[in-house]
Amino acid sequence: MALYENTLKQMNTAATTMGLNPELAEILKTPARIMEVSIPVRMDDGSLRIFTGYRSQHNNYAGPYKGGIRYHQQVDLSEVKALSAWMTMKCSVVAIPMGGGKGGVIVNPKELSAGELERLSRGYGRAIAPIIGAQVDVPAPDVNTDGRIMSWIKDEFEKFVGHPEPGVITGKPISDGGSEGRGTATAQGGIYVLDKMVEDNNLNPAETRVILQGFGNAGHIMAQLMAKKGYLIKGFADSKGGIVAKEGTLDPDKVMEIKKAEGSVINVVGKPGFESVEVVDDKTLLETDCDILVLAALENQITEANAENVKAKFIIELANGPINPAGDEILEKRGILVVPDILANAGGVTVSYFEWYQNVYNEKWTEAQVFEKLIVVMNEAYDRVSGNKTQFKCSMRIAAFITAMQRIQDLWEKKFKV
Ligand code: NAD
């Protein structure tokens, strides 16, 4: 819900700032099509359980709808609708030929056996098969879904249409048509954007102190890439707590090794090589003195409650929606530059589009080819957003929404204006 309300607010501010055509603004307030499905699943104990799922298709002026499928007990229709609108904006910022979609099933997948999970995923795949397709709507993994689930959905879709169509879904395992580079794409895209920001602001990585919140797929890979570039990595946090190094720089691989063995980044304390490290809580980590803060964990981490205390001068949002609008306003007033999620983490959806492209055109790119193309997309997107920031004298976030809306307005005018 938070992301929904925040998205609408940001879209609205951007529309007003750029003077978006009011008819188009109305169109963008509602998804073009929403499907609610009922999925009967035979459980292991012989009982029948009925699950509810959704697919929201927000806008397809740029190309097939694109967006993840989320399995969570708190999925609801308004969240799925909001996330589909948000995907329209994200795909448009990076100018890939994809629109915005999102799906979800109300379920706690941790309560299901592997067999129940497969039957549920196949059931959901059959239920949405009539409205997806490589040229129609291309789902992908999201919270609690993965490559294996994508393969089950693809299999059901292909039975439905009666021919192979690997481009119907992305985030597949490499062996089933997935793309090289997808696993690290979000952080890699974040690095390209970071490089541009660092260049614009004349920062020297060797003197730039970084703190990262979130040490999963996005945060850990971002830390590895930043460490390779020579940034001073001063702190990390996962869901169990945070660590800050008073001296030197943290080695993300060593921290990960200990986290894997013992459960958390906080377990490095007392280990050889981590003598200057102290444990801090989440709140303290976000308020610790540093130059760049990378948010790679959860929504709503910086709000009106703590934005005044943030010491970083630059923030990169790898997570979706980690700063709420009230927090954003305070950071903006304080002159802290925030590189917004719809730009900073769009490397993920961009490589998803590359996967779709390779499937549709029967190509197979190496990881190097994927990243050669990704850097072009991310650099161009950064430049368009920066240009709009200057032109409209607004935050980078609003500039990113403006960038997205300008493209949608262009497409709308070409398609529909007489
Ligand atoms: P993940 O589950 O791999 O990692 C999440 C990390 O956040 C974990 O280390 C977890 O311990 C940590 N965390 C959870 N609660 C925390 C808390 N209260 N304080 C500090 N850390 C906490 O997830 P991910 O794939 O790395 O995604 C992280 C964020 O990036 C999410 O918002 C996700 O939507 C966004 N994102 C990810 C991708 C991608 O390709 N992975 C793409 C776009 C956006």
Short mmCIF file of C-alpha atoms and ligand atoms in Angstrom, two decimals:
data_model
loop_
_atom_site.label_atom_id
_atom_site.label_comp_id
_atom_site.label_asym_id
_atom_site.label_seq_id
_atom_site.Cartn_x
_atom_site.Cartn_y
_atom_site.Cartn_z
CA MET A 1 0.00 0.00 0.00
CA ALA A 2 2.75 2.40 0.92
CA LEU A 3 4.41 1.97 -2.44
CA TYR A 4 1.02 2.49 -4.12
CA GLU A 5 0.28 5.78 -2.39
CA ASN A 6 3.85 6.96 -2.86
CA THR A 7 3.80 6.07 -6.56
CA LEU A 8 0.56 7.96 -7.16
CA LYS A 9 1.91 11.02 -5.33
CA GLN A 10 5.14 10.98 -7.33
CA MET A 11 3.33 10.45 -10.64
CA ASN A 12 1.05 13.33 -9.80
CA THR A 13 3.88 15.71 -8.90
CA ALA A 14 5.75 14.79 -12.09
CA ALA A 15 2.62 15.23 -14.23
CA THR A 16 2.01 18.69 -12.79
CA THR A 17 5.67 19.75 -13.06
CA MET A 18 6.00 18.77 -16.72
CA GLY A 19 2.46 19.70 -17.73
CA LEU A 20 1.44 16.17 -18.80
CA ASN A 21 -1.60 16.12 -21.05
CA PRO A 22 -4.53 15.87 -18.56
CA GLU A 23 -6.30 13.21 -20.65
CA LEU A 24 -3.23 11.02 -20.57
CA ALA A 25 -2.85 11.67 -16.83
CA GLU A 26 -6.40 10.29 -16.38
CA ILE A 27 -5.62 7.23 -18.53
CA LEU A 28 -2.51 6.44 -16.48
CA LYS A 29 -4.47 6.43 -13.21
CA THR A 30 -6.04 3.03 -13.98
CA PRO A 31 -4.64 -0.21 -15.43
CA ALA A 32 -5.89 -1.13 -18.91
CA ARG A 33 -6.90 -4.64 -17.78
CA ILE A 34 -7.09 -6.52 -14.49
CA MET A 35 -7.70 -10.23 -14.08
CA GLU A 36 -8.67 -11.93 -10.82
CA VAL A 37 -8.32 -15.70 -10.82
CA SER A 38 -9.34 -18.51 -8.53
CA ILE A 39 -6.84 -21.37 -8.31
CA PRO A 40 -8.00 -24.69 -6.83
CA VAL A 41 -5.04 -26.69 -5.52
CA ARG A 42 -5.07 -30.28 -4.26
CA MET A 43 -3.04 -30.20 -1.05
CA ASP A 44 -0.79 -33.04 0.13
CA ASP A 45 -3.33 -34.10 2.79
CA GLY A 46 -6.00 -34.62 0.12
CA SER A 47 -7.97 -31.44 0.87
CA LEU A 48 -8.73 -28.80 -1.76
CA ARG A 49 -7.65 -25.20 -1.17
CA ILE A 50 -8.72 -22.28 -3.33
CA PHE A 51 -6.13 -19.51 -3.79
CA THR A 52 -6.77 -16.08 -5.26
CA GLY A 53 -4.41 -14.49 -7.78
CA TYR A 54 -4.26 -11.35 -9.89
CA ARG A 55 -2.63 -9.97 -13.01
CA SER A 56 -2.77 -6.25 -13.66
CA GLN A 57 -1.82 -4.83 -17.08
CA HIS A 58 -1.34 -1.12 -16.68
CA ASN A 59 -0.11 0.31 -19.96
CA ASN A 60 1.30 -1.14 -23.20
CA TYR A 61 1.99 1.86 -25.44
CA ALA A 62 5.70 0.97 -25.48
CA GLY A 63 5.31 -2.81 -25.90
CA PRO A 64 4.09 -5.95 -24.11
CA TYR A 65 3.21 -5.53 -20.43
CA LYS A 66 6.14 -6.51 -18.21
CA GLY A 67 6.35 -7.14 -14.48
CA GLY A 68 6.88 -9.69 -11.76
CA ILE A 69 4.67 -12.21 -10.02
CA ARG A 70 4.63 -11.98 -6.25
CA TYR A 71 3.63 -14.75 -3.82
CA HIS A 72 2.75 -13.24 -0.45
CA GLN A 73 -0.01 -13.51 2.12
CA GLN A 74 -0.49 -9.73 1.96
CA VAL A 75 -0.90 -9.45 -1.82
CA ASP A 76 -4.02 -7.48 -2.66
CA LEU A 77 -5.52 -6.04 -5.79
CA SER A 78 -4.67 -2.41 -5.07
CA GLU A 79 -1.02 -3.32 -4.47
CA VAL A 80 -0.83 -5.29 -7.71
CA LYS A 81 -2.46 -2.39 -9.62
CA ALA A 82 -0.01 0.11 -8.13
CA LEU A 83 3.01 -2.04 -8.87
CA SER A 84 1.87 -2.43 -12.48
CA ALA A 85 1.70 1.39 -12.85
CA TRP A 86 5.11 1.61 -11.29
CA MET A 87 6.47 -0.90 -13.84
CA THR A 88 5.13 1.28 -16.66
CA MET A 89 7.24 4.12 -15.27
CA LYS A 90 10.33 1.99 -14.70
CA CYS A 91 10.34 0.45 -18.20
CA SER A 92 9.79 3.88 -19.68
CA VAL A 93 12.68 5.56 -17.82
CA VAL A 94 15.12 3.16 -19.45
CA ALA A 95 13.19 3.34 -22.74
CA ILE A 96 12.84 -0.40 -23.28
CA PRO A 97 9.94 -1.48 -25.53
CA MET A 98 7.89 -2.85 -22.67
CA GLY A 99 4.85 -1.63 -20.76
CA GLY A 100 3.90 -2.16 -17.14
CA GLY A 101 2.29 -5.22 -15.56
CA LYS A 102 2.29 -7.07 -12.24
CA GLY A 103 0.87 -10.26 -10.81
CA GLY A 104 0.38 -11.81 -7.44
CA VAL A 105 -1.08 -14.73 -5.53
CA ILE A 106 -2.32 -14.50 -1.94
CA VAL A 107 -0.24 -17.21 -0.30
CA ASN A 108 2.56 -17.74 2.14
CA PRO A 109 4.70 -20.04 -0.01
CA LYS A 110 6.79 -21.08 2.99
CA GLU A 111 3.75 -23.04 4.23
CA LEU A 112 3.54 -25.10 1.02
CA SER A 113 5.39 -28.30 0.14
CA ALA A 114 7.36 -28.36 -3.11
CA GLY A 115 4.53 -30.30 -4.77
CA GLU A 116 1.86 -27.86 -3.56
CA LEU A 117 3.96 -24.93 -4.78
CA GLU A 118 4.28 -26.52 -8.21
CA ARG A 119 0.53 -27.26 -8.45
CA LEU A 120 -0.30 -23.69 -7.36
CA SER A 121 2.15 -22.16 -9.88
CA ARG A 122 0.91 -24.34 -12.71
CA GLY A 123 -2.68 -23.48 -11.77
CA TYR A 124 -1.89 -19.77 -11.76
CA GLY A 125 -0.06 -20.16 -15.10
CA ARG A 126 -3.13 -21.87 -16.66
CA ALA A 127 -5.44 -19.22 -15.25
CA ILE A 128 -3.53 -16.26 -16.69
CA ALA A 129 -2.47 -18.03 -19.92
CA PRO A 130 -5.24 -16.37 -21.98
CA ILE A 131 -3.87 -12.89 -21.26
CA ILE A 132 -0.09 -13.39 -21.36
CA GLY A 133 2.31 -14.11 -24.25
CA ALA A 134 5.64 -12.93 -25.64
CA GLN A 135 3.90 -10.13 -27.55
CA VAL A 136 1.19 -9.51 -24.94
CA ASP A 137 2.39 -9.66 -21.35
CA VAL A 138 5.69 -11.03 -20.08
CA PRO A 139 5.80 -11.86 -16.35
CA ALA A 140 8.98 -12.36 -14.28
CA PRO A 141 9.98 -13.29 -10.71
CA ASP A 142 9.27 -10.96 -7.79
CA VAL A 143 8.99 -11.44 -4.03
CA ASN A 144 9.05 -15.20 -3.17
CA THR A 145 9.08 -16.43 -6.78
CA ASP A 146 12.06 -17.71 -8.77
CA GLY A 147 13.29 -19.28 -12.01
CA ARG A 148 11.79 -22.65 -11.19
CA ILE A 149 8.31 -21.12 -10.79
CA MET A 150 8.79 -19.19 -14.06
CA SER A 151 9.56 -22.48 -15.86
CA TRP A 152 6.33 -24.09 -14.53
CA ILE A 153 4.25 -21.11 -15.69
CA LYS A 154 5.96 -21.14 -19.09
CA ASP A 155 5.25 -24.87 -19.43
CA GLU A 156 1.54 -24.37 -18.72
CA PHE A 157 1.37 -21.44 -21.14
CA GLU A 158 3.04 -23.47 -23.90
CA LYS A 159 0.55 -26.31 -23.40
CA PHE A 160 -2.24 -23.73 -23.67
CA VAL A 161 -1.01 -22.21 -26.96
CA GLY A 162 0.37 -25.47 -28.34
CA HIS A 163 3.84 -24.26 -29.30
CA PRO A 164 7.12 -23.29 -27.61
CA GLU A 165 7.21 -19.61 -26.61
CA PRO A 166 10.10 -19.02 -24.21
CA GLY A 167 9.68 -15.23 -24.48
CA VAL A 168 6.41 -15.45 -22.54
CA ILE A 169 8.26 -15.13 -19.25
CA THR A 170 11.69 -13.95 -18.05
CA GLY A 171 13.89 -14.77 -15.08
CA LYS A 172 14.05 -18.38 -16.25
CA PRO A 173 17.01 -20.60 -15.40
CA ILE A 174 19.74 -20.33 -18.07
CA SER A 175 19.06 -23.96 -19.05
CA ASP A 176 15.45 -23.03 -19.85
CA GLY A 177 16.12 -19.90 -21.93
CA GLY A 178 17.27 -17.46 -19.23
CA SER A 179 19.86 -14.75 -19.95
CA GLU A 180 23.46 -14.57 -18.85
CA GLY A 181 23.94 -11.67 -16.47
CA ARG A 182 20.37 -11.55 -15.10
CA GLY A 183 21.49 -12.61 -11.60
CA THR A 184 23.76 -9.59 -11.19
CA ALA A 185 21.94 -7.15 -13.50
CA THR A 186 20.27 -5.00 -10.85
CA ALA A 187 23.51 -4.20 -9.05
CA GLN A 188 25.42 -3.89 -12.33
CA GLY A 189 22.89 -1.33 -13.58
CA GLY A 190 23.17 0.42 -10.21
CA ILE A 191 26.95 0.64 -10.67
CA TYR A 192 26.65 2.25 -14.12
CA VAL A 193 24.32 4.87 -12.66
CA LEU A 194 26.62 5.34 -9.66
CA ASP A 195 29.61 5.87 -11.99
CA LYS A 196 27.74 8.67 -13.76
CA MET A 197 26.72 10.27 -10.48
CA VAL A 198 30.28 10.06 -9.14
CA GLU A 199 31.64 11.64 -12.32
CA ASP A 200 29.04 14.45 -12.20
CA ASN A 201 29.94 15.21 -8.59
CA ASN A 202 33.73 14.80 -8.85
CA LEU A 203 33.96 12.11 -6.20
CA ASN A 204 37.03 9.97 -5.78
CA PRO A 205 36.06 6.35 -4.88
CA ALA A 206 39.20 5.90 -2.75
CA GLU A 207 38.01 8.71 -0.47
CA THR A 208 34.30 7.91 -0.60
CA ARG A 209 32.76 6.14 2.40
CA VAL A 210 29.83 3.83 1.67
CA ILE A 211 27.18 2.17 3.82
CA LEU A 212 24.81 -0.46 2.45
CA GLN A 213 21.52 -1.53 4.00
CA GLY A 214 20.48 -4.98 2.74
CA PHE A 215 22.95 -7.75 2.03
CA GLY A 216 20.96 -9.97 -0.34
CA ASN A 217 21.10 -10.32 -4.11
CA ALA A 218 21.11 -6.58 -4.87
CA GLY A 219 23.07 -5.27 -1.84
CA HIS A 220 25.78 -7.91 -1.72
CA ILE A 221 26.60 -7.73 -5.44
CA MET A 222 26.55 -3.93 -5.32
CA ALA A 223 29.02 -4.09 -2.40
CA GLN A 224 31.30 -6.46 -4.33
CA LEU A 225 31.30 -4.20 -7.38
CA MET A 226 31.91 -1.07 -5.28
CA ALA A 227 34.74 -2.76 -3.37
CA LYS A 228 36.37 -3.65 -6.71
CA LYS A 229 36.22 0.03 -7.68
CA GLY A 230 38.05 0.99 -4.50
CA TYR A 231 35.24 2.59 -2.46
CA LEU A 232 35.66 2.55 1.32
CA ILE A 233 32.97 0.13 2.48
CA LYS A 234 32.20 1.17 6.04
CA GLY A 235 28.98 -0.66 6.95
CA PHE A 236 26.34 -3.26 6.13
CA ALA A 237 23.03 -4.40 7.55
CA ASP A 238 20.79 -7.39 7.10
CA SER A 239 17.52 -8.21 8.86
CA LYS A 240 19.37 -9.24 12.05
CA GLY A 241 21.36 -6.01 12.50
CA GLY A 242 24.15 -3.83 11.19
CA ILE A 243 27.91 -3.45 11.41
CA VAL A 244 30.13 -0.41 11.06
CA ALA A 245 33.92 -0.47 10.64
CA LYS A 246 35.61 2.38 12.53
CA GLU A 247 38.79 1.83 10.54
CA GLY A 248 39.63 0.53 7.07
CA THR A 249 37.25 -1.00 4.60
CA LEU A 250 35.06 -4.12 4.79
CA ASP A 251 35.56 -6.98 2.35
CA PRO A 252 32.05 -7.98 1.17
CA ASP A 253 33.15 -11.52 0.26
CA LYS A 254 34.63 -12.17 3.70
CA VAL A 255 31.50 -10.75 5.35
CA MET A 256 29.31 -12.97 3.13
CA GLU A 257 31.35 -16.04 4.00
CA ILE A 258 30.67 -15.47 7.69
CA LYS A 259 27.02 -14.55 7.10
CA LYS A 260 26.52 -17.79 5.14
CA ALA A 261 28.10 -19.85 7.89
CA GLU A 262 26.60 -18.10 10.91
CA GLY A 263 23.45 -16.33 9.70
CA SER A 264 24.18 -12.60 9.75
CA VAL A 265 26.66 -9.84 8.98
CA ILE A 266 26.79 -9.13 12.72
CA ASN A 267 28.63 -12.43 13.27
CA VAL A 268 31.84 -10.89 11.89
CA VAL A 269 32.37 -9.11 15.20
CA GLY A 270 35.32 -10.55 17.08
CA LYS A 271 36.66 -12.41 14.04
CA PRO A 272 40.24 -11.80 12.84
CA GLY A 273 40.36 -8.86 10.41
CA PHE A 274 37.20 -7.29 11.87
CA GLU A 275 38.76 -5.81 15.04
CA SER A 276 37.42 -2.27 14.45
CA VAL A 277 33.87 -3.40 13.66
CA GLU A 278 30.98 -2.69 15.98
CA VAL A 279 27.37 -3.85 15.86
CA VAL A 280 24.74 -1.16 15.38
CA ASP A 281 20.97 -1.30 15.04
CA ASP A 282 19.23 -0.52 11.78
CA LYS A 283 18.32 3.04 12.75
CA THR A 284 21.89 3.88 13.73
CA LEU A 285 23.27 2.42 10.51
CA LEU A 286 21.11 4.71 8.37
CA GLU A 287 22.24 7.71 10.40
CA THR A 288 25.95 6.84 10.42
CA ASP A 289 28.33 9.35 8.89
CA CYS A 290 29.21 8.37 5.30
CA ASP A 291 29.24 9.80 1.77
CA ILE A 292 27.03 7.33 -0.10
CA LEU A 293 24.19 5.31 1.38
CA VAL A 294 22.92 2.38 -0.69
CA LEU A 295 19.42 1.25 0.26
CA ALA A 296 18.98 -2.37 -0.83
CA ALA A 297 16.57 -3.91 1.67
CA LEU A 298 12.97 -2.81 2.18
CA GLU A 299 10.35 -0.12 1.60
CA ASN A 300 10.00 3.00 3.78
CA GLN A 301 13.37 2.96 5.51
CA ILE A 302 13.83 6.73 5.39
CA THR A 303 10.80 8.74 6.40
CA GLU A 304 9.98 12.01 8.18
CA ALA A 305 11.12 10.23 11.37
CA ASN A 306 14.79 9.93 10.40
CA ALA A 307 15.46 11.96 7.21
CA GLU A 308 16.81 14.90 9.23
CA ASN A 309 19.45 12.62 10.77
CA VAL A 310 20.81 11.04 7.59
CA LYS A 311 24.46 12.07 7.18
CA ALA A 312 25.08 10.69 3.68
CA LYS A 313 25.35 13.21 0.86
CA PHE A 314 24.20 10.77 -1.82
CA ILE A 315 21.67 7.93 -1.70
CA ILE A 316 21.25 5.15 -4.24
CA GLU A 317 17.91 3.34 -4.09
CA LEU A 318 18.44 -0.27 -5.19
CA ALA A 319 15.38 -1.34 -3.19
CA ASN A 320 11.92 -0.39 -4.36
CA GLY A 321 10.40 2.52 -2.44
CA PRO A 322 12.91 2.74 0.44
CA ILE A 323 12.20 6.46 1.00
CA ASN A 324 8.67 7.77 1.53
CA PRO A 325 7.56 11.14 0.02
CA ALA A 326 7.81 13.00 3.35
CA GLY A 327 11.34 11.68 3.86
CA ASP A 328 12.15 12.54 0.28
CA GLU A 329 11.06 16.14 0.74
CA ILE A 330 13.33 16.56 3.76
CA LEU A 331 16.33 15.04 1.95
CA GLU A 332 15.68 17.29 -1.04
CA LYS A 333 15.60 20.40 1.18
CA ARG A 334 18.84 19.29 2.82
CA GLY A 335 20.51 19.00 -0.58
CA ILE A 336 21.03 15.22 -0.39
CA LEU A 337 21.00 13.73 -3.88
CA VAL A 338 18.79 10.65 -4.20
CA VAL A 339 19.18 8.46 -7.28
CA PRO A 340 15.66 7.01 -7.42
CA ASP A 341 14.68 3.35 -7.60
CA ILE A 342 13.00 3.54 -11.01
CA LEU A 343 16.39 4.51 -12.44
CA ALA A 344 18.91 2.97 -10.02
CA ASN A 345 17.47 -0.57 -10.02
CA ALA A 346 16.19 -0.66 -13.61
CA GLY A 347 19.16 -2.81 -14.69
CA GLY A 348 17.09 -5.81 -13.57
CA VAL A 349 14.14 -5.17 -15.85
CA THR A 350 16.45 -4.13 -18.68
CA VAL A 351 18.24 -7.49 -18.66
CA SER A 352 14.80 -9.15 -18.41
CA TYR A 353 13.99 -7.36 -21.65
CA PHE A 354 17.30 -8.65 -23.09
CA GLU A 355 16.25 -12.18 -22.10
CA TRP A 356 12.91 -11.69 -23.89
CA TYR A 357 14.75 -10.32 -26.95
CA GLN A 358 17.12 -13.28 -27.11
CA ASN A 359 14.17 -15.70 -26.83
CA VAL A 360 12.08 -13.95 -29.47
CA TYR A 361 14.97 -13.59 -31.96
CA ASN A 362 16.58 -16.90 -31.05
CA GLU A 363 19.89 -15.35 -30.01
CA LYS A 364 22.27 -16.21 -27.19
CA TRP A 365 24.39 -13.39 -25.77
CA THR A 366 27.42 -13.73 -23.51
CA GLU A 367 27.48 -11.93 -20.19
CA ALA A 368 29.92 -9.42 -21.70
CA GLN A 369 27.48 -8.69 -24.56
CA VAL A 370 24.63 -8.26 -22.06
CA PHE A 371 26.59 -5.73 -20.00
CA GLU A 372 27.86 -3.88 -23.09
CA LYS A 373 24.23 -3.21 -23.98
CA LEU A 374 23.16 -2.56 -20.39
CA ILE A 375 25.69 0.22 -19.89
CA VAL A 376 24.39 2.05 -22.96
CA VAL A 377 20.78 1.83 -21.73
CA MET A 378 21.63 2.95 -18.19
CA ASN A 379 23.92 5.82 -19.27
CA GLU A 380 21.35 7.19 -21.69
CA ALA A 381 18.62 6.94 -19.06
CA TYR A 382 20.81 8.72 -16.51
CA ASP A 383 21.52 11.53 -18.99
CA ARG A 384 17.83 12.01 -19.83
CA VAL A 385 16.92 12.12 -16.15
CA SER A 386 19.76 14.54 -15.35
CA GLY A 387 18.70 16.78 -18.22
CA ASN A 388 15.13 16.90 -16.89
CA LYS A 389 16.39 17.56 -13.37
CA THR A 390 18.15 20.66 -14.65
CA GLN A 391 15.34 21.75 -16.97
CA PHE A 392 12.50 21.36 -14.46
CA LYS A 393 14.59 22.26 -11.38
CA CYS A 394 13.26 19.25 -9.49
CA SER A 395 14.58 16.23 -7.63
CA MET A 396 16.10 13.36 -9.54
CA ARG A 397 13.07 11.24 -8.61
CA ILE A 398 10.56 13.63 -10.12
CA ALA A 399 12.88 14.04 -13.12
CA ALA A 400 12.83 10.24 -13.56
CA PHE A 401 9.01 10.17 -13.51
CA ILE A 402 8.98 13.10 -15.97
CA THR A 403 11.39 11.21 -18.25
CA ALA A 404 9.07 8.18 -18.16
CA MET A 405 5.96 10.25 -18.81
CA GLN A 406 7.51 12.21 -21.68
CA ARG A 407 8.09 8.95 -23.53
CA ILE A 408 4.59 7.66 -22.82
CA GLN A 409 3.14 10.97 -23.98
CA ASP A 410 5.17 10.74 -27.22
CA LEU A 411 3.91 7.21 -27.85
CA TRP A 412 0.35 8.19 -26.98
CA GLU A 413 0.42 11.13 -29.37
CA LYS A 414 1.82 8.98 -32.19
CA LYS A 415 -0.70 6.21 -31.60
CA PHE A 416 -3.90 7.99 -30.80
CA LYS A 417 -3.86 11.66 -31.77
CA VAL A 418 -5.69 12.51 -34.98
P1 NAD B 1 17.05 -10.27 -0.95
O1 NAD B 1 15.92 -10.94 -0.26
O2 NAD B 1 18.07 -11.07 -1.65
O3 NAD B 1 17.84 -9.35 0.12
C1 NAD B 1 17.22 -8.48 1.01
C2 NAD B 1 18.22 -8.11 2.07
O4 NAD B 1 17.65 -7.14 2.94
C3 NAD B 1 18.64 -9.28 2.97
O5 NAD B 1 20.03 -9.19 3.21
C4 NAD B 1 17.86 -9.03 4.25
O6 NAD B 1 18.50 -9.59 5.39
C5 NAD B 1 17.91 -7.52 4.28
N1 NAD B 1 16.91 -6.96 5.19
C6 NAD B 1 15.64 -7.33 5.40
N2 NAD B 1 15.09 -6.59 6.36
C7 NAD B 1 16.02 -5.72 6.75
C8 NAD B 1 16.05 -4.69 7.71
N3 NAD B 1 15.00 -4.41 8.47
N4 NAD B 1 17.21 -3.99 7.85
C9 NAD B 1 18.29 -4.27 7.10
N5 NAD B 1 18.31 -5.23 6.19
C10 NAD B 1 17.19 -5.94 6.01
O7 NAD B 1 16.38 -9.20 -1.90
P2 NAD B 1 17.04 -8.44 -3.14
O8 NAD B 1 16.72 -9.18 -4.37
O9 NAD B 1 18.44 -8.07 -2.82
O10 NAD B 1 16.13 -7.14 -3.16
C11 NAD B 1 16.33 -6.05 -2.25
C12 NAD B 1 15.51 -4.88 -2.73
O11 NAD B 1 15.88 -4.56 -4.07
C13 NAD B 1 13.99 -5.11 -2.76
O12 NAD B 1 13.34 -3.90 -2.50
C14 NAD B 1 13.76 -5.51 -4.20
O13 NAD B 1 12.42 -5.25 -4.60
C15 NAD B 1 14.73 -4.57 -4.89
N6 NAD B 1 15.05 -5.01 -6.24
C16 NAD B 1 15.72 -6.16 -6.46
C17 NAD B 1 15.96 -6.56 -7.76
C18 NAD B 1 16.73 -7.82 -8.05
O14 NAD B 1 16.96 -8.08 -9.24
N7 NAD B 1 17.15 -8.57 -7.07
C19 NAD B 1 15.53 -5.77 -8.83
C20 NAD B 1 14.86 -4.58 -8.56
C21 NAD B 1 14.63 -4.21 -7.26
#
